[in-house]
Short mmCIF file of C-alpha atoms and ligand atoms in Angstrom, two decimals:
data_model
loop_
_atom_site.label_atom_id
_atom_site.label_comp_id
_atom_site.label_asym_id
_atom_site.label_seq_id
_atom_site.Cartn_x
_atom_site.Cartn_y
_atom_site.Cartn_z
CA MET O 20 20.69 -43.53 -200.98
CA VAL O 21 18.98 -40.69 -202.78
CA LEU O 22 16.54 -43.08 -204.33
CA ASN O 23 16.08 -44.81 -201.04
CA TYR O 24 15.54 -41.48 -199.32
CA GLY O 25 13.00 -40.46 -201.99
CA LEU O 26 11.14 -43.78 -201.61
CA LYS O 27 11.17 -43.41 -197.88
CA ASN O 28 9.77 -39.92 -198.24
CA ILE O 29 6.98 -41.09 -200.55
CA LEU O 30 6.19 -44.00 -198.25
CA ASN O 31 6.11 -41.65 -195.28
CA LYS O 32 3.72 -39.30 -197.07
CA MET O 33 1.54 -42.22 -198.14
CA THR O 34 1.43 -43.54 -194.58
CA LYS O 35 0.53 -40.10 -193.27
CA ASN O 36 -2.25 -39.78 -195.85
CA LEU O 37 -3.45 -43.26 -195.06
CA ILE O 38 -3.56 -42.44 -191.37
CA LEU O 39 -5.41 -39.22 -192.16
CA LEU O 40 -7.90 -41.14 -194.29
CA ILE O 41 -8.40 -43.76 -191.57
CA LEU O 42 -8.92 -41.00 -189.03
CA LEU O 43 -11.39 -39.27 -191.32
CA PHE O 44 -13.36 -42.47 -191.86
CA SER O 45 -13.43 -43.33 -188.19
CA ARG O 46 -14.63 -39.79 -187.46
CA LEU O 47 -17.39 -40.16 -190.05
CA ASN O 48 -18.32 -43.56 -188.63
CA LEU O 49 -18.38 -42.11 -185.16
CA LEU O 50 -20.61 -39.26 -186.27
CA SER O 51 -22.96 -41.63 -188.01
CA ALA O 52 -23.07 -43.89 -184.94
CA GLN O 53 -23.78 -40.85 -182.81
CA ASN O 54 -26.59 -39.82 -185.15
CA GLN O 55 -28.06 -43.28 -185.00
CA SER O 56 -27.94 -43.31 -181.26
CA ILE O 57 -29.47 -39.82 -181.17
CA ASN O 58 -32.32 -41.08 -183.33
CA LEU O 59 -32.81 -44.13 -181.19
CA MET O 60 -32.70 -42.07 -178.05
CA ALA O 61 -34.88 -39.27 -179.41
CA GLN O 62 -38.11 -40.69 -178.11
CA PRO O 63 -38.38 -40.25 -174.37
CA ASN O 64 -38.81 -42.98 -171.82
CA LEU O 65 -42.00 -42.75 -169.80
CA ILE O 66 -42.41 -43.58 -166.13
CA ILE O 67 -45.84 -43.25 -164.56
CA ILE O 68 -45.62 -43.30 -160.79
CA LEU O 69 -49.17 -43.89 -159.64
CA VAL O 70 -49.83 -43.87 -155.92
CA ASP O 71 -52.99 -45.08 -154.28
CA ASP O 72 -55.39 -43.05 -152.14
CA LEU O 73 -52.88 -40.27 -151.45
CA GLY O 74 -54.42 -37.09 -150.04
CA TYR O 75 -54.24 -33.90 -152.10
CA GLU O 76 -52.17 -32.12 -149.48
CA ASP O 77 -49.91 -35.04 -148.57
CA VAL O 78 -46.96 -34.09 -150.76
CA GLY O 79 -44.55 -31.26 -150.13
CA PHE O 80 -45.33 -29.63 -153.47
CA ASN O 81 -48.93 -29.22 -152.37
CA GLY O 82 -48.00 -27.82 -148.98
CA CYS O 83 -47.74 -30.88 -146.75
CA LYS O 84 -46.17 -29.95 -143.41
CA ASP O 85 -45.75 -33.19 -141.48
CA ILE O 86 -44.58 -35.68 -144.15
CA PRO O 87 -41.41 -34.67 -145.98
CA THR O 88 -41.49 -35.88 -149.61
CA PRO O 89 -38.24 -34.43 -150.99
CA ASN O 90 -37.95 -36.88 -153.86
CA ILE O 91 -41.54 -36.64 -155.05
CA ASP O 92 -41.16 -32.86 -154.79
CA LYS O 93 -38.21 -32.99 -157.18
CA ILE O 94 -40.56 -34.18 -159.93
CA ALA O 95 -42.52 -30.96 -159.45
CA SER O 96 -39.59 -28.61 -158.86
CA GLN O 97 -37.64 -29.97 -161.83
CA GLY O 98 -40.74 -30.02 -164.02
CA VAL O 99 -44.33 -28.84 -163.82
CA LYS O 100 -46.80 -28.96 -160.98
CA PHE O 101 -50.50 -28.94 -161.83
CA THR O 102 -53.00 -27.09 -159.70
CA ASN O 103 -56.13 -28.28 -161.53
CA ALA O 104 -55.30 -31.89 -162.31
CA TYR O 105 -57.82 -34.69 -162.16
CA VAL O 106 -58.30 -38.40 -162.50
CA SER O 107 -61.29 -39.78 -164.38
CA TYR O 108 -62.91 -41.53 -161.42
CA ALA O 109 -62.84 -41.23 -157.65
CA VAL O 110 -61.86 -44.85 -156.88
CA CYS O 111 -59.04 -47.16 -157.94
CA GLY O 112 -60.22 -49.51 -160.71
CA PRO O 113 -62.07 -47.18 -163.07
CA SER O 114 -59.45 -44.46 -162.57
CA ARG O 115 -56.72 -46.88 -163.70
CA ALA O 116 -58.79 -48.09 -166.65
CA GLY O 117 -59.08 -44.47 -167.82
CA LEU O 118 -55.40 -43.74 -167.33
CA ILE O 119 -54.13 -46.83 -169.15
CA THR O 120 -56.45 -46.37 -172.17
CA GLY O 121 -56.53 -42.57 -172.41
CA ARG O 122 -60.30 -42.81 -172.63
CA TYR O 123 -63.17 -42.21 -170.26
CA GLN O 124 -63.64 -45.67 -168.78
CA ASP O 125 -67.43 -45.42 -169.06
CA ARG O 126 -66.99 -45.59 -172.83
CA PHE O 127 -66.26 -49.28 -172.39
CA GLY O 128 -68.34 -50.04 -169.32
CA PHE O 129 -65.61 -49.91 -166.65
CA GLY O 130 -67.81 -47.94 -164.27
CA ARG O 131 -67.14 -50.06 -161.18
CA ASN O 132 -64.28 -51.44 -159.14
CA PRO O 133 -63.82 -54.94 -160.55
CA LEU O 134 -64.12 -58.02 -158.36
CA PHE O 135 -61.42 -60.66 -157.98
CA ALA O 136 -62.73 -63.30 -160.36
CA PRO O 137 -59.94 -65.39 -161.93
CA ASN O 138 -62.30 -67.37 -164.18
CA ASP O 139 -64.16 -64.44 -165.65
CA PRO O 140 -62.76 -63.00 -168.91
CA GLU O 141 -65.19 -60.09 -168.72
CA MET O 142 -64.20 -58.89 -165.25
CA GLY O 143 -61.67 -56.25 -166.16
CA LEU O 144 -60.41 -54.11 -169.01
CA PRO O 145 -62.14 -55.31 -172.20
CA LEU O 146 -59.83 -56.73 -174.86
CA SER O 147 -61.45 -54.37 -177.35
CA GLU O 148 -59.56 -51.53 -175.63
CA GLU O 149 -55.92 -50.68 -176.23
CA THR O 150 -53.52 -50.04 -173.36
CA LEU O 151 -50.76 -47.47 -173.46
CA ALA O 152 -48.26 -50.33 -173.44
CA GLU O 153 -49.87 -51.81 -176.57
CA ALA O 154 -49.82 -48.44 -178.30
CA LEU O 155 -46.18 -47.75 -177.41
CA LYS O 156 -45.16 -51.16 -178.69
CA LYS O 157 -45.84 -49.76 -182.17
CA ALA O 158 -42.94 -47.37 -181.52
CA ASN O 159 -40.67 -50.15 -180.26
CA TYR O 160 -41.05 -49.42 -176.56
CA LYS O 161 -40.56 -52.11 -173.95
CA SER O 162 -43.15 -51.87 -171.18
CA VAL O 163 -43.02 -52.91 -167.56
CA ALA O 164 -45.88 -52.97 -165.05
CA ILE O 165 -44.95 -52.95 -161.38
CA GLY O 166 -47.28 -53.10 -158.38
CA LYS O 167 -51.06 -53.02 -158.40
CA TRP O 168 -52.81 -54.15 -161.56
CA HIS O 169 -56.56 -54.17 -160.80
CA LEU O 170 -57.57 -54.37 -164.47
CA GLY O 171 -58.54 -58.04 -164.53
CA VAL O 172 -57.39 -61.35 -163.06
CA HIS O 173 -58.47 -63.76 -165.82
CA GLU O 174 -55.47 -65.12 -167.72
CA THR O 175 -56.43 -63.11 -170.81
CA LEU O 176 -56.53 -59.83 -168.89
CA ARG O 177 -53.16 -59.88 -167.14
CA PRO O 178 -50.35 -57.42 -167.82
CA LEU O 179 -48.39 -59.67 -170.18
CA LYS O 180 -51.51 -60.05 -172.32
CA ARG O 181 -52.07 -56.29 -172.34
CA GLY O 182 -48.89 -55.09 -173.96
CA PHE O 183 -46.47 -55.32 -171.04
CA ASP O 184 -43.22 -57.24 -171.45
CA ASP O 185 -42.65 -57.62 -167.73
CA PHE O 186 -44.75 -57.59 -164.58
CA TYR O 187 -43.88 -57.64 -160.93
CA GLY O 188 -46.72 -57.22 -158.49
CA PHE O 189 -50.24 -58.39 -157.75
CA LEU O 190 -53.49 -58.49 -159.66
CA SER O 191 -55.96 -57.37 -157.00
CA GLY O 192 -57.13 -53.95 -155.86
CA GLY O 193 -55.02 -53.93 -152.71
CA HIS O 194 -52.48 -55.98 -150.81
CA GLN O 195 -50.94 -56.75 -147.45
CA TYR O 196 -47.53 -55.10 -147.12
CA PHE O 197 -45.58 -57.70 -145.14
CA PRO O 198 -44.41 -60.93 -146.86
CA LYS O 199 -45.30 -63.03 -143.80
CA ASN O 200 -48.95 -62.39 -144.64
CA TRP O 201 -48.64 -63.64 -148.21
CA THR O 202 -49.78 -67.12 -147.39
CA LEU O 203 -51.78 -67.99 -150.51
CA LYS O 204 -49.83 -69.67 -153.27
CA ASP O 205 -52.06 -68.44 -156.07
CA GLU O 206 -55.44 -67.02 -156.98
CA HIS O 207 -57.19 -70.37 -156.67
CA GLU O 208 -56.49 -70.47 -152.95
CA VAL O 209 -58.55 -67.31 -152.60
CA LYS O 210 -61.93 -68.09 -151.04
CA VAL O 211 -63.38 -64.63 -150.49
CA GLN O 212 -62.73 -61.27 -152.16
CA PHE O 213 -60.28 -59.85 -149.63
CA ASP O 214 -58.18 -63.03 -149.43
CA THR O 215 -56.57 -61.60 -152.52
CA TYR O 216 -54.57 -59.27 -150.28
CA ASN O 217 -52.70 -62.35 -149.02
CA THR O 218 -51.51 -63.84 -152.28
CA LYS O 219 -47.85 -64.20 -153.15
CA LEU O 220 -46.53 -61.71 -155.67
CA LEU O 221 -46.16 -62.51 -159.34
CA ARG O 222 -43.14 -62.04 -161.57
CA ASP O 223 -44.67 -62.22 -165.02
CA ASN O 224 -46.92 -65.29 -164.59
CA THR O 225 -45.03 -67.01 -161.81
CA ARG O 226 -45.58 -66.71 -158.05
CA VAL O 227 -42.42 -65.70 -156.21
CA GLU O 228 -41.07 -65.74 -152.66
CA GLU O 229 -40.57 -62.06 -151.86
CA THR O 230 -38.97 -61.07 -148.58
CA GLU O 231 -39.07 -57.26 -148.55
CA TYR O 232 -41.73 -54.84 -147.35
CA LEU O 233 -43.99 -54.44 -150.37
CA THR O 234 -43.24 -50.80 -151.17
CA ASP O 235 -39.49 -51.42 -150.93
CA ALA O 236 -39.79 -54.49 -153.16
CA LEU O 237 -41.64 -52.50 -155.83
CA SER O 238 -38.99 -49.74 -155.72
CA ARG O 239 -36.21 -52.31 -156.01
CA GLU O 240 -37.88 -53.81 -159.07
CA ALA O 241 -38.36 -50.38 -160.65
CA VAL O 242 -34.62 -49.79 -160.39
CA TYR O 243 -33.91 -53.28 -161.75
CA TYR O 244 -36.09 -52.81 -164.82
CA ILE O 245 -34.74 -49.32 -165.56
CA ASP O 246 -31.32 -50.93 -165.68
CA LYS O 247 -32.61 -53.80 -167.83
CA TYR O 248 -34.04 -51.44 -170.45
CA LYS O 249 -31.50 -48.63 -170.21
CA ASN O 250 -30.44 -49.04 -173.82
CA GLN O 251 -33.89 -48.77 -175.37
CA SER O 252 -37.10 -46.77 -175.09
CA PHE O 253 -39.17 -48.03 -172.22
CA PHE O 254 -42.47 -47.35 -170.48
CA MET O 255 -42.70 -48.15 -166.80
CA TYR O 256 -46.07 -48.23 -165.06
CA LEU O 257 -45.02 -48.10 -161.42
CA ALA O 258 -48.27 -48.47 -159.49
CA TYR O 259 -47.58 -48.40 -155.76
CA ASN O 260 -50.56 -49.53 -153.67
CA ALA O 261 -49.31 -47.33 -150.83
CA PRO O 262 -50.75 -45.52 -149.00
CA HIS O 263 -53.95 -47.53 -149.61
CA GLY O 264 -55.00 -49.60 -146.59
CA PRO O 265 -54.21 -51.74 -144.70
CA LEU O 266 -52.02 -49.26 -142.87
CA GLN O 267 -48.73 -51.11 -142.40
CA ALA O 268 -45.20 -49.78 -142.24
CA THR O 269 -41.78 -50.95 -141.14
CA GLN O 270 -40.00 -49.50 -138.12
CA LYS O 271 -37.45 -47.84 -140.40
CA TYR O 272 -40.14 -45.53 -141.76
CA LEU O 273 -42.18 -45.24 -138.56
CA ASN O 274 -39.07 -43.97 -136.76
CA ARG O 275 -39.12 -40.89 -138.98
CA PHE O 276 -42.42 -39.73 -137.50
CA ASP O 277 -42.08 -39.74 -133.74
CA THR O 278 -43.54 -36.25 -133.77
CA ILE O 279 -46.87 -37.47 -135.16
CA LYS O 280 -48.93 -38.61 -132.21
CA ASP O 281 -51.94 -39.91 -134.09
CA GLN O 282 -51.02 -43.56 -134.75
CA LYS O 283 -53.01 -43.79 -137.94
CA ARG O 284 -51.48 -40.65 -139.41
CA LYS O 285 -48.07 -41.80 -138.26
CA THR O 286 -48.34 -45.12 -140.12
CA TYR O 287 -49.77 -43.37 -143.16
CA ALA O 288 -46.86 -40.91 -143.09
CA ALA O 289 -44.39 -43.79 -142.87
CA MET O 290 -46.01 -45.43 -145.91
CA VAL O 291 -45.82 -42.22 -147.93
CA SER O 292 -42.21 -41.81 -146.83
CA ALA O 293 -41.44 -45.31 -148.13
CA VAL O 294 -42.87 -44.34 -151.51
CA ASP O 295 -40.79 -41.17 -151.44
CA ASP O 296 -37.64 -43.22 -150.83
CA GLY O 297 -38.61 -45.38 -153.79
CA VAL O 298 -39.08 -42.34 -156.01
CA GLY O 299 -35.64 -41.20 -154.87
CA LYS O 300 -34.14 -44.51 -155.97
CA VAL O 301 -35.81 -44.25 -159.36
CA LEU O 302 -34.56 -40.68 -159.87
CA HIS O 303 -31.08 -41.65 -158.76
CA LYS O 304 -30.94 -44.61 -161.13
CA LEU O 305 -32.01 -42.47 -164.08
CA GLU O 306 -29.40 -39.88 -163.15
CA GLN O 307 -26.70 -42.52 -162.84
CA LEU O 308 -27.50 -43.91 -166.30
CA GLY O 309 -27.74 -40.48 -167.91
CA LEU O 310 -31.42 -40.99 -168.66
CA SER O 311 -32.94 -38.16 -166.61
CA GLU O 312 -32.97 -35.57 -169.37
CA ASN O 313 -35.15 -37.54 -171.76
CA THR O 314 -37.39 -39.48 -169.43
CA ILE O 315 -40.92 -38.24 -168.79
CA ILE O 316 -41.94 -38.93 -165.21
CA CYS O 317 -45.58 -38.47 -164.24
CA PHE O 318 -46.49 -38.59 -160.58
CA LEU O 319 -50.11 -38.73 -159.47
CA SER O 320 -52.60 -40.38 -157.13
CA ASP O 321 -55.36 -42.59 -158.56
CA ASN O 322 -58.04 -40.76 -156.54
CA GLY O 323 -58.40 -38.46 -153.56
CA GLY O 324 -57.57 -39.53 -150.02
CA PRO O 325 -60.18 -41.42 -147.96
CA GLU O 326 -59.36 -39.23 -144.97
CA LYS O 327 -61.12 -41.26 -142.29
CA LYS O 328 -59.86 -44.61 -143.52
CA ASN O 329 -56.16 -43.94 -143.99
CA ALA O 330 -55.69 -40.59 -142.20
CA SER O 331 -54.84 -38.85 -145.47
CA ASN O 332 -55.39 -35.12 -145.88
CA ASN O 333 -57.06 -33.49 -148.86
CA GLY O 334 -56.43 -30.04 -147.45
CA ILE O 335 -59.19 -27.56 -148.13
CA LEU O 336 -60.81 -29.72 -150.78
CA LYS O 337 -64.28 -30.99 -149.98
CA GLY O 338 -64.89 -34.73 -149.68
CA GLY O 339 -62.49 -37.52 -150.52
CA LYS O 340 -62.15 -40.87 -152.25
CA SER O 341 -65.30 -41.95 -154.08
CA ASP O 342 -66.76 -38.40 -153.98
CA VAL O 343 -67.69 -36.22 -156.93
CA PHE O 344 -66.53 -33.21 -154.92
CA GLU O 345 -62.98 -32.01 -155.59
CA GLY O 346 -61.52 -34.11 -152.78
CA GLY O 347 -62.37 -37.28 -154.70
CA ILE O 348 -61.11 -36.40 -158.16
CA ARG O 349 -58.53 -33.59 -157.94
CA VAL O 350 -55.16 -35.15 -157.22
CA PRO O 351 -51.53 -34.26 -156.61
CA PHE O 352 -49.98 -34.36 -160.07
CA ALA O 353 -46.57 -33.38 -161.43
CA ILE O 354 -44.58 -34.13 -164.58
CA LYS O 355 -40.84 -33.88 -165.09
CA TRP O 356 -39.21 -33.93 -168.52
CA PRO O 357 -36.09 -31.77 -168.51
CA ALA O 358 -35.61 -32.07 -172.30
CA LYS O 359 -38.86 -30.15 -172.87
CA ILE O 360 -40.42 -28.78 -169.69
CA ALA O 361 -38.82 -25.91 -167.80
CA ALA O 362 -38.04 -26.57 -164.15
CA GLY O 363 -40.34 -24.94 -161.65
CA SER O 364 -43.31 -24.61 -164.02
CA VAL O 365 -46.85 -24.38 -162.69
CA TYR O 366 -49.84 -25.14 -164.90
CA ASP O 367 -53.27 -24.07 -163.71
CA LYS O 368 -55.63 -25.07 -166.54
CA PRO O 369 -57.58 -28.30 -166.05
CA ILE O 370 -55.86 -31.47 -167.18
CA ILE O 371 -56.75 -35.12 -166.53
CA SER O 372 -54.95 -38.44 -166.16
CA LEU O 373 -56.35 -39.41 -169.58
CA ASP O 374 -53.89 -36.92 -171.09
CA ILE O 375 -50.86 -39.06 -170.23
CA PHE O 376 -51.64 -41.57 -173.01
CA ALA O 377 -52.07 -38.92 -175.71
CA THR O 378 -49.01 -37.04 -174.47
CA ALA O 379 -46.83 -40.15 -174.52
CA ILE O 380 -47.70 -41.33 -178.01
CA ALA O 381 -47.18 -37.82 -179.41
CA GLN O 382 -43.48 -37.97 -178.45
CA THR O 383 -42.54 -41.18 -180.25
CA SER O 384 -40.14 -41.28 -183.20
CA PHE O 385 -42.62 -43.36 -185.17
CA PRO O 386 -46.21 -42.20 -185.64
CA VAL O 387 -48.53 -44.28 -183.46
CA GLU O 388 -52.09 -44.76 -184.56
CA THR O 389 -54.45 -45.62 -181.75
CA LYS O 390 -57.09 -48.30 -182.01
CA LYS O 391 -59.81 -46.00 -180.62
CA PRO O 392 -60.25 -42.22 -180.42
CA LEU O 393 -58.72 -40.80 -177.24
CA ASP O 394 -60.34 -38.44 -174.76
CA GLY O 395 -57.02 -37.14 -173.51
CA VAL O 396 -54.83 -34.69 -175.40
CA ASN O 397 -51.11 -34.12 -175.76
CA ILE O 398 -50.50 -31.46 -173.14
CA ILE O 399 -46.85 -30.69 -173.95
CA PRO O 400 -47.63 -27.87 -176.43
CA PHE O 401 -49.73 -26.21 -173.73
CA LEU O 402 -47.05 -26.61 -171.10
CA ILE O 403 -44.30 -25.09 -173.22
CA GLY O 404 -46.44 -22.24 -174.53
CA GLU O 405 -46.71 -23.45 -178.13
CA LYS O 406 -50.46 -23.57 -177.80
CA LYS O 407 -52.17 -20.69 -176.08
CA SER O 408 -55.60 -22.34 -175.96
CA ILE O 409 -56.68 -24.85 -173.29
CA PRO O 410 -56.49 -28.65 -173.32
CA HIS O 411 -60.09 -29.23 -172.19
CA GLU O 412 -63.18 -27.06 -172.37
CA TYR O 413 -65.10 -29.61 -170.28
CA LEU O 414 -64.29 -32.61 -168.08
CA PHE O 415 -66.83 -35.20 -166.90
CA TRP O 416 -67.24 -37.77 -164.13
CA ARG O 417 -70.01 -40.27 -163.49
CA LYS O 418 -70.74 -42.69 -160.67
CA PHE O 419 -73.27 -44.85 -162.41
CA ASP O 420 -74.53 -46.92 -159.49
CA VAL O 421 -75.61 -43.98 -157.34
CA ASN O 422 -76.41 -41.62 -160.21
CA ASP O 423 -73.95 -39.01 -158.96
CA TYR O 424 -72.12 -37.00 -161.58
CA THR O 425 -70.16 -33.83 -162.09
CA SER O 426 -68.70 -31.71 -164.84
CA ARG O 427 -66.49 -28.65 -164.85
CA ASN O 428 -65.47 -26.24 -167.55
CA ALA O 429 -62.19 -24.44 -168.08
CA LYS O 430 -63.51 -21.33 -166.34
CA GLY O 431 -63.98 -23.27 -163.13
CA GLU O 432 -67.76 -23.54 -163.24
CA LYS O 433 -68.74 -26.94 -161.94
CA ILE O 434 -72.03 -28.77 -161.64
CA VAL O 435 -72.46 -31.49 -159.05
CA HIS O 436 -75.39 -33.88 -159.00
CA ARG O 437 -75.16 -35.79 -155.76
CA LYS O 438 -77.80 -37.70 -153.84
CA ASN O 439 -80.33 -36.26 -156.27
CA ILE O 440 -79.40 -32.68 -155.45
CA ASP O 441 -78.11 -30.32 -158.13
CA MET O 442 -75.40 -27.80 -157.32
CA LEU O 443 -73.32 -25.26 -159.22
CA PHE O 444 -69.98 -23.99 -157.93
CA ASP O 445 -67.40 -21.48 -159.04
CA LEU O 446 -64.10 -23.20 -158.29
CA GLU O 447 -62.13 -20.02 -158.97
CA LYS O 448 -63.77 -18.28 -156.04
CA ASP O 449 -65.03 -21.22 -154.03
CA ILE O 450 -62.71 -24.20 -154.31
CA GLN O 451 -64.29 -25.62 -151.16
CA GLU O 452 -67.64 -25.97 -152.95
CA THR O 453 -69.60 -24.31 -150.18
CA THR O 454 -72.11 -22.15 -152.08
CA THR O 455 -74.32 -23.27 -154.90
CA LEU O 456 -74.97 -20.62 -157.54
CA ILE O 457 -77.77 -22.21 -159.53
CA GLU O 458 -80.15 -19.35 -158.81
CA GLN O 459 -77.60 -16.67 -159.69
CA SER O 460 -76.33 -18.40 -162.83
CA PRO O 461 -79.07 -20.59 -164.30
CA GLN O 462 -77.56 -20.36 -167.78
CA SER O 463 -74.16 -21.65 -166.68
CA PHE O 464 -75.89 -24.48 -164.88
CA GLN O 465 -77.91 -25.38 -167.96
CA ASN O 466 -74.92 -25.23 -170.30
CA LEU O 467 -72.91 -27.58 -168.12
CA LYS O 468 -75.87 -29.89 -167.69
CA ASN O 469 -76.40 -30.03 -171.45
CA SER O 470 -72.77 -30.80 -172.17
CA TYR O 471 -72.84 -33.49 -169.50
CA LYS O 472 -75.93 -35.09 -171.04
CA ASP O 473 -74.28 -35.09 -174.48
CA TRP O 474 -71.28 -36.82 -172.99
CA GLU O 475 -73.32 -39.28 -170.97
CA ASN O 476 -75.19 -40.38 -174.09
CA GLN O 477 -71.89 -41.72 -175.42
CA MET O 478 -71.20 -43.81 -172.30
CA LEU O 479 -72.03 -47.45 -171.54
CA LYS O 480 -73.56 -48.95 -168.45
CA PRO O 481 -71.10 -50.99 -166.37
CA ILE O 482 -70.41 -54.33 -168.05
CA PHE O 483 -69.51 -56.24 -164.88
CA LEU O 484 -70.67 -56.43 -161.28
CA GLY O 485 -68.43 -54.53 -158.89
CA LEU O 486 -67.22 -54.60 -155.30
CA GLY O 487 -70.64 -53.58 -154.05
CA GLU O 488 -72.13 -56.73 -155.60
CA ASP O 489 -69.55 -59.13 -154.19
CA LEU O 490 -72.08 -61.49 -152.56
CA GLU O 491 -74.44 -61.35 -155.49
CA TYR O 492 -71.59 -62.18 -157.87
CA SER O 493 -70.51 -65.15 -155.76
CA LYS O 494 -74.07 -66.48 -155.74
CA LEU O 495 -74.25 -66.17 -159.52
CA HIS O 496 -70.82 -67.81 -159.86
CA PRO O 497 -70.52 -70.52 -157.19
CA ASN O 498 -67.27 -71.72 -158.78
CA ARG O 499 -65.83 -68.22 -158.79
CA PHE O 500 -62.39 -69.12 -157.41
CA ASP O 501 -62.12 -72.76 -158.50
CA ARG O 502 -59.22 -73.92 -160.60
CA ASP O 503 -59.88 -75.02 -164.17
CA ASN O 504 -63.44 -74.00 -163.93
CA ASN O 505 -64.86 -74.27 -167.40
CA SER O 506 -68.37 -73.18 -166.54
CA LYS O 507 -69.58 -70.18 -168.48
CA GLN O 508 -68.89 -67.06 -166.44
CA LYS O 509 -71.72 -64.85 -167.61
CA1 LIG C 244 -57.16 -45.69 -154.98
#
């Protein structure tokens, strides 16, 4: 009995020790698994929410009164709102080419809005350039493009050939919003430029039968792809075409704006409200999956509002879409990244859409070398006070075809060359660009002009004909829309 008792005791002790050891090992394993998952999750996800032709003052965070945008406003209130934020061009195509490459688009000849030309491998973003999706692939990101592409229709220029793993949307510069109008089965049924607005949507390379209002469909897909890639680093380029024309909204959204009597403004408001709902769904999904903290969300418009066309409102800014005045290039812009950026921040130094690329690749767990030098900079150190200097001493814009251009410095001095007239403004005191100061400050004018000329010398002429040359292009390419057209498209 004694022996038995002693054996039992020893066995008991051994079992206890064994259990302790097992527990210790599982704890160590757990810790190591946690560390691994921390490493994997260390690099943030990136979502760029690009809207189209939104007015500067048409979001709550910029003072909009008649269109509530509570979800878009959360990006600003839970992150940083920019008061001097720009895009690199005042219309859609070139602005997007700059954003997606992190480089001034004139460096590679993207100085025009591209035409819809499915057989032309040179009508779009040159293959010599690297997209943000291609760069992030080096850090094991999955990338998804949703909505408007506008960077080339030729099979070699489409999203899946430019670093994106998934695509849901359309290739052209705009689109009809109601599925009943999507009557063309593919790009070869297009007969004139604006037929492209009537094509069926694409999922990757396949035309699909979509049934939802376009903005709602894009939001649904955004939520779907966030779920699909929830367990890995992802980049989502969510490019709503709203509130770009044609002005079309569903009753659900129109009903929210019975107080707006102007029909155009009412429809525009409904379209913006649909985008805001979509942003809400995206934010909710991230929250639900526990991804909010380490996801960078950038919200911006691709250019200023064309006030007469879509009833947008650029507030006190002068001019609008396609202008070199502030109304064309200064856009509503906010970034949310709770892991790094304090809620409720405001940043008032000039930044530009080109900075998104440089900012994104600076946050990856693996160093990412870019194919070409970037014009944008990583703005995070400036936003969190690590760097006290400024991201950009100068910013530049050029409209090649009309020889309009502009440049501003960090102090707010801005030259404008428009319709062959030179102007100099002080944006700090005169944001409305009412009073030219060339006579009072000839030296400032000359300095800005010189820096602009230095910059311009590095730029290329446009490498393709643009929207303005639609007829000319069709004459030069009579088989422009034909299927299997092997004729040389030069
Ligand atoms: Ca636009």
